[in-house]
């Protein structure tokens, strides 16, 4: 299935300006990676059967993996909403947080609003220094119930 | 004694010079690593009473990376000794003032406070950028491996490579490019 996406084109016919939406094939379709197309992909134990494409791939994405994270953002660096990304609730949260981590670390500086200075070292105050982030802080760790505390001690 | 053993013997008893690139490294994590080389804890002959520590040259200390929002949360304490002489300086303000101070303090604090600590610190040389004096650089024989991978910025990756990179997300049918 070839996915289509739309672009808005403007052209002039004589004195009239024609603005029209044109269907264009998505450039990503050929490069797309899906878990069902990979034969020898071993799912980790405890993965539910119906998952989103990101859960099914089981990738360990870090906030420094800008080549993956940049696929989920608009040209101004905004995270795309869930109805467009098609992720599950948990993955949307995780990717969204990692996008903001990458932006704060200045790793996707070309995907920023036009008024951005485009150089992380020209930022104001403490923002001009390098900072890295820990992905384990995205979700709260599961708290053990009192019974489990006794079991694992 | 074989040739390899003889070199090992030299390396143990000589004062080796190590270089460490602080670019995108956490100073508090790398301090634990640098400390081992400074005190000579990586040598089999190590003993607290034994002066077997090496020299470590830290470069690019201006480009260290702190975790999360620690630049504005971590404060450095100083007291002049007079009443009301206490002051707290945020990490980014310290780094603005002196880009070598955070890594220096981190290594200093990672070691136990004894009489040897000040002398061990003398063997730590820190430079804010890649400009190292020639007489220092010509002694260096070993590089300490970095703890964290230096991240690549998206605008530093060639555009062609970004376009050809395998994709996980595709746009829905009715998506309008922005």
Coordinates of C-alpha atoms in Angstrom, one line a residue:
Chain A
X1 CA 0.0 0.0 0.0
X2 CA 1.4 3.3 -1.0
X3 CA 0.7 6.0 1.5
X4 CA -0.1 9.4 0.3
X5 CA 0.4 12.8 1.9
X6 CA -0.7 16.2 0.8
X7 CA 1.2 19.3 0.0
X8 CA -0.3 22.8 -0.6
X9 CA 1.0 24.3 -3.9
X10 CA 0.5 27.8 -5.1
X11 CA 0.7 28.7 -8.8
X12 CA -0.4 31.6 -10.9
X13 CA -2.7 31.4 -13.9
X14 CA -2.7 34.8 -15.5
X15 CA -4.0 37.1 -12.9
X16 CA -5.5 34.4 -10.6
X17 CA -3.7 32.7 -7.8
X18 CA -4.6 29.0 -7.6
X19 CA -4.0 27.3 -4.3
X20 CA -4.5 23.5 -4.4
X21 CA -3.8 20.5 -2.4
X22 CA -1.8 17.9 -4.3
X23 CA -1.5 14.2 -3.3
X24 CA 2.1 13.1 -3.3
X25 CA 3.5 9.7 -2.4
X26 CA 5.3 9.6 0.9
X27 CA 9.1 9.3 0.5
X28 CA 9.2 7.2 3.6
X29 CA 7.2 4.2 2.4
X30 CA 10.1 2.5 0.7
X31 CA 12.4 2.8 3.7
X32 CA 9.8 1.8 6.3
X33 CA 10.7 -0.9 8.8
X34 CA 8.0 -2.9 10.4
X35 CA 8.2 -5.8 12.9
X36 CA 6.0 -8.1 10.8
X37 CA 8.5 -7.8 7.9
X38 CA 11.4 -8.9 9.9
X39 CA 11.5 -12.7 10.0
X40 CA 13.9 -13.5 12.9
X41 CA 12.8 -10.8 15.4
X42 CA 12.6 -12.2 18.9
X43 CA 10.0 -10.5 21.0
X44 CA 10.9 -10.1 24.7
X45 CA 8.8 -12.1 27.1
X46 CA 5.7 -10.4 28.4
X47 CA 5.0 -8.4 25.3
X48 CA 1.3 -8.1 24.7
X49 CA 0.1 -9.4 21.3
X50 CA -1.5 -6.2 20.1
X51 CA 1.1 -3.5 20.3
X52 CA 1.9 -0.4 18.3
X53 CA 4.7 -0.6 15.7
X54 CA 7.2 0.9 18.0
X55 CA 6.5 -1.6 20.9
X56 CA 6.6 -4.4 18.4
X57 CA 10.1 -3.4 17.1
X58 CA 11.4 -3.4 20.6
X59 CA 14.1 -0.8 19.9
X60 CA 16.1 0.7 22.7
X61 CA 15.8 4.3 21.6
X62 CA 17.9 6.9 23.4
X63 CA 17.5 10.7 23.3
X64 CA 20.7 10.9 21.3
X65 CA 19.2 8.9 18.4
X66 CA 18.2 12.0 16.5
X67 CA 17.8 10.1 13.2
X68 CA 14.9 8.2 14.7
X69 CA 13.4 11.0 16.8
X70 CA 13.4 13.5 14.0
X71 CA 10.9 11.3 12.2
X72 CA 8.3 12.2 14.8
X73 CA 8.5 16.0 14.7
X74 CA 7.3 18.8 12.4
X75 CA 9.7 21.0 10.6
X76 CA 9.6 23.4 13.6
X77 CA 10.6 20.7 16.0
X78 CA 7.1 20.1 17.5
X79 CA 6.2 16.6 18.4
X80 CA 3.4 15.2 16.1
X81 CA 0.1 14.3 17.8
X82 CA -0.9 10.7 18.4
X83 CA -3.5 10.6 15.6
X84 CA -0.6 11.1 13.1
X85 CA 2.2 9.1 14.7
X86 CA -0.1 6.2 15.4
X87 CA 1.8 5.2 18.5
X88 CA 0.4 3.7 21.7
X89 CA -0.2 6.0 24.7
X90 CA 3.0 4.9 26.4
X91 CA 5.3 5.2 23.4
X92 CA 3.9 8.6 22.5
X93 CA 4.8 9.8 25.9
X94 CA 8.2 8.2 25.8
X95 CA 9.1 9.5 22.3
X96 CA 7.7 13.0 23.1
X97 CA 9.8 13.3 26.2
X98 CA 12.9 12.1 24.4
X99 CA 12.3 14.7 21.6
X100 CA 12.3 17.4 24.2
X101 CA 15.4 16.0 25.8
X102 CA 17.1 16.0 22.4
X103 CA 15.9 19.6 21.8
X104 CA 17.2 20.7 25.2
X105 CA 20.6 19.1 24.6
X106 CA 20.6 21.0 21.3
X107 CA 20.9 17.9 19.1
X108 CA 18.1 18.8 16.7
X109 CA 18.9 22.4 16.3
X110 CA 18.0 22.5 12.6
X111 CA 14.4 21.5 13.5
X112 CA 13.5 24.5 15.6
X113 CA 11.3 27.6 15.0
X114 CA 12.7 30.3 12.7
X115 CA 13.5 32.7 15.5
X116 CA 15.9 30.2 17.1
X117 CA 19.5 31.1 17.2
X118 CA 20.5 27.8 15.6
X119 CA 23.6 27.4 17.8
X120 CA 23.3 25.8 21.3
X121 CA 26.4 27.7 22.5
X122 CA 24.6 31.1 22.0
X123 CA 21.8 30.2 24.4
X124 CA 21.1 32.3 27.5
X125 CA 22.6 31.5 30.9
X126 CA 22.8 27.9 32.0
X127 CA 21.2 26.7 28.7
X128 CA 24.4 27.3 26.7
X129 CA 26.2 24.4 28.5
X130 CA 26.0 20.8 27.5
X131 CA 23.5 18.6 29.4
X132 CA 22.6 15.0 28.9
X133 CA 19.5 13.1 30.1
X134 CA 18.6 9.8 31.6
X135 CA 15.8 7.9 29.8
X136 CA 14.9 5.9 32.9
X137 CA 13.5 9.1 34.5
X138 CA 10.7 9.3 31.8
X139 CA 8.4 6.9 33.6
X140 CA 8.0 6.4 37.4
X141 CA 9.5 3.2 38.6
X142 CA 7.0 0.6 39.6
X143 CA 6.5 0.7 43.4
X144 CA 6.5 -2.6 45.1
X145 CA 3.6 -3.5 47.3
X146 CA 4.3 -4.3 50.9
X147 CA 4.0 -8.0 50.2
X148 CA 6.5 -7.8 47.3
X149 CA 8.9 -6.0 49.5
X150 CA 9.0 -9.0 51.8
X151 CA 9.4 -11.4 48.9
X152 CA 12.4 -9.6 47.3
X153 CA 14.3 -8.8 50.4
Chain B
X1 CA 61.6 -11.9 31.6
X2 CA 59.9 -11.6 28.2
X3 CA 59.8 -8.3 26.3
X4 CA 56.0 -7.8 27.1
X5 CA 56.6 -8.4 30.8
X6 CA 59.5 -6.0 30.8
X7 CA 57.3 -3.2 29.3
X8 CA 54.6 -4.0 31.8
X9 CA 57.2 -3.6 34.5
X10 CA 58.2 -0.2 33.1
X11 CA 54.7 1.0 32.8
X12 CA 54.0 0.0 36.4
X13 CA 56.9 1.8 38.0
X14 CA 57.1 4.8 35.6
X15 CA 54.8 7.8 36.0
X16 CA 52.7 7.4 32.9
X17 CA 50.8 10.4 31.4
X18 CA 47.2 9.8 30.5
X19 CA 44.9 12.1 28.5
X20 CA 41.1 12.3 29.0
X21 CA 38.7 14.1 26.7
X22 CA 35.9 15.6 28.8
X23 CA 33.7 16.4 25.8
X24 CA 30.1 15.5 26.8
X25 CA 31.3 13.6 29.9
X26 CA 29.7 13.8 33.3
X27 CA 32.4 15.3 35.6
X28 CA 31.2 13.4 38.7
X29 CA 31.2 10.0 36.9
X30 CA 34.5 10.6 35.2
X31 CA 36.0 11.8 38.5
X32 CA 35.8 8.3 39.8
X33 CA 37.6 7.1 36.8
X34 CA 40.3 9.8 36.7
X35 CA 40.9 9.3 40.5
X36 CA 42.0 5.7 39.9
X37 CA 44.7 6.7 37.4
X38 CA 45.8 9.7 39.6
X39 CA 46.2 7.5 42.7
X40 CA 47.6 4.6 40.8
X41 CA 44.8 2.3 41.8
X42 CA 44.9 0.6 38.3
X43 CA 48.4 -0.8 39.1
X44 CA 49.0 -4.1 40.7
X45 CA 51.5 -2.6 43.1
X46 CA 49.0 0.0 44.5
X47 CA 49.2 0.7 48.2
X48 CA 48.1 4.0 49.9
X49 CA 51.6 4.5 51.2
X50 CA 53.1 3.9 47.8
X51 CA 53.7 6.9 45.5
X52 CA 52.7 5.2 42.2
X53 CA 50.1 7.6 40.9
X54 CA 50.1 8.7 37.3
X55 CA 49.5 12.1 35.6
X56 CA 46.1 12.8 34.0
X57 CA 45.7 15.6 31.4
X58 CA 42.0 16.6 31.0
X59 CA 41.1 18.5 27.8
X60 CA 37.9 20.1 26.6
X61 CA 36.7 20.7 30.2
X62 CA 34.5 23.5 28.8
X63 CA 32.4 21.0 27.0
X64 CA 31.5 18.8 30.0
X65 CA 27.8 17.7 30.3
X66 CA 25.7 17.7 33.5
X67 CA 22.7 15.5 33.8
X68 CA 19.2 16.9 33.4
X69 CA 18.8 20.4 34.9
X70 CA 21.8 20.2 37.2
X71 CA 23.4 23.3 35.7
X72 CA 20.9 25.4 37.5
X73 CA 20.2 23.1 40.5
X74 CA 23.7 22.2 41.7
X75 CA 25.2 24.8 44.0
X76 CA 28.8 25.2 45.1
X77 CA 29.3 26.4 48.7
X78 CA 32.0 28.8 49.9
X79 CA 32.5 30.4 53.2
X80 CA 34.9 33.3 53.8
X81 CA 35.1 32.6 57.5
X82 CA 33.5 35.9 58.5
X83 CA 29.9 36.0 59.9
X84 CA 27.5 36.1 57.0
X85 CA 30.3 35.0 54.7
X86 CA 28.5 32.0 53.2
X87 CA 27.8 32.0 49.5
X88 CA 26.2 29.5 47.2
X89 CA 27.1 29.7 43.5
X90 CA 25.2 27.7 40.9
X91 CA 27.1 25.3 38.7
X92 CA 26.6 27.2 35.5
X93 CA 27.9 30.4 37.2
X94 CA 31.0 28.6 38.4
X95 CA 31.5 27.2 34.9
X96 CA 31.1 30.6 33.4
X97 CA 33.8 32.0 35.7
X98 CA 36.3 29.1 35.4
X99 CA 35.6 26.2 33.0
X100 CA 38.1 24.0 34.7
X101 CA 36.8 24.3 38.3
X102 CA 33.9 21.9 38.2
X103 CA 36.0 18.9 37.0
X104 CA 38.7 19.9 39.5
X105 CA 36.3 20.0 42.4
X106 CA 34.7 16.7 41.3
X107 CA 38.0 14.9 41.3
X108 CA 39.1 16.5 44.6
X109 CA 35.8 15.4 46.3
X110 CA 36.0 11.9 44.9
X111 CA 39.2 11.3 46.9
X112 CA 39.4 10.6 50.6
X113 CA 40.5 13.7 52.5
X114 CA 44.1 12.9 53.7
X115 CA 47.5 14.5 53.5
X116 CA 48.1 12.9 50.1
X117 CA 45.1 14.4 48.4
X118 CA 46.7 17.8 47.7
X119 CA 49.8 16.2 46.2
X120 CA 47.7 13.9 44.1
X121 CA 45.7 16.9 42.8
X122 CA 49.0 18.4 41.6
X123 CA 49.2 15.6 39.1
X124 CA 45.9 16.6 37.5
X125 CA 46.2 19.0 34.6
X126 CA 43.0 20.5 33.2
X127 CA 42.6 22.6 30.0
X128 CA 39.3 24.2 29.0
X129 CA 39.9 23.4 25.3
X130 CA 42.1 21.4 23.0
X131 CA 45.0 23.8 23.3
X132 CA 47.5 22.0 25.5
X133 CA 51.1 23.1 25.9
X134 CA 53.5 21.2 23.7
X135 CA 55.8 20.1 26.6
X136 CA 52.7 18.5 28.3
X137 CA 51.4 16.8 25.2
X138 CA 54.7 15.2 24.3
X139 CA 54.7 13.2 27.6
X140 CA 51.2 11.7 27.0
X141 CA 51.3 8.0 26.2
X142 CA 47.8 6.8 26.9
X143 CA 44.3 7.9 26.4
X144 CA 41.5 7.1 28.9
X145 CA 38.4 5.8 27.3
X146 CA 35.4 8.1 27.6
X147 CA 32.4 6.9 29.7
X148 CA 29.7 8.4 27.5
X149 CA 29.3 8.4 23.8
X150 CA 29.6 11.9 22.3
X151 CA 26.2 12.6 20.6
X152 CA 26.0 13.7 17.0
X153 CA 23.9 16.7 16.1
X154 CA 21.3 16.2 13.4
X155 CA 22.6 19.1 11.4
X156 CA 26.1 17.6 11.4
X157 CA 24.9 14.4 9.7
X158 CA 24.8 14.7 5.9
X159 CA 21.4 15.4 4.5
X160 CA 21.6 12.5 2.2
X161 CA 22.2 10.1 5.1
X162 CA 19.2 11.5 7.0
X163 CA 17.0 10.9 4.0
X164 CA 18.2 7.4 3.4
X165 CA 18.1 6.3 7.1
X166 CA 15.4 3.5 7.7
X167 CA 12.1 5.0 8.8
X168 CA 9.8 3.7 11.5
X169 CA 7.1 6.4 11.2
X170 CA 5.1 7.0 8.0
X171 CA 2.6 9.8 7.6
X172 CA -1.2 8.9 7.4
X173 CA -3.0 9.2 4.0
X174 CA -4.5 12.6 4.7
X175 CA -1.4 14.2 6.3
X176 CA -0.6 17.7 5.1
X177 CA 3.1 18.5 5.1
X178 CA 4.2 21.4 7.2

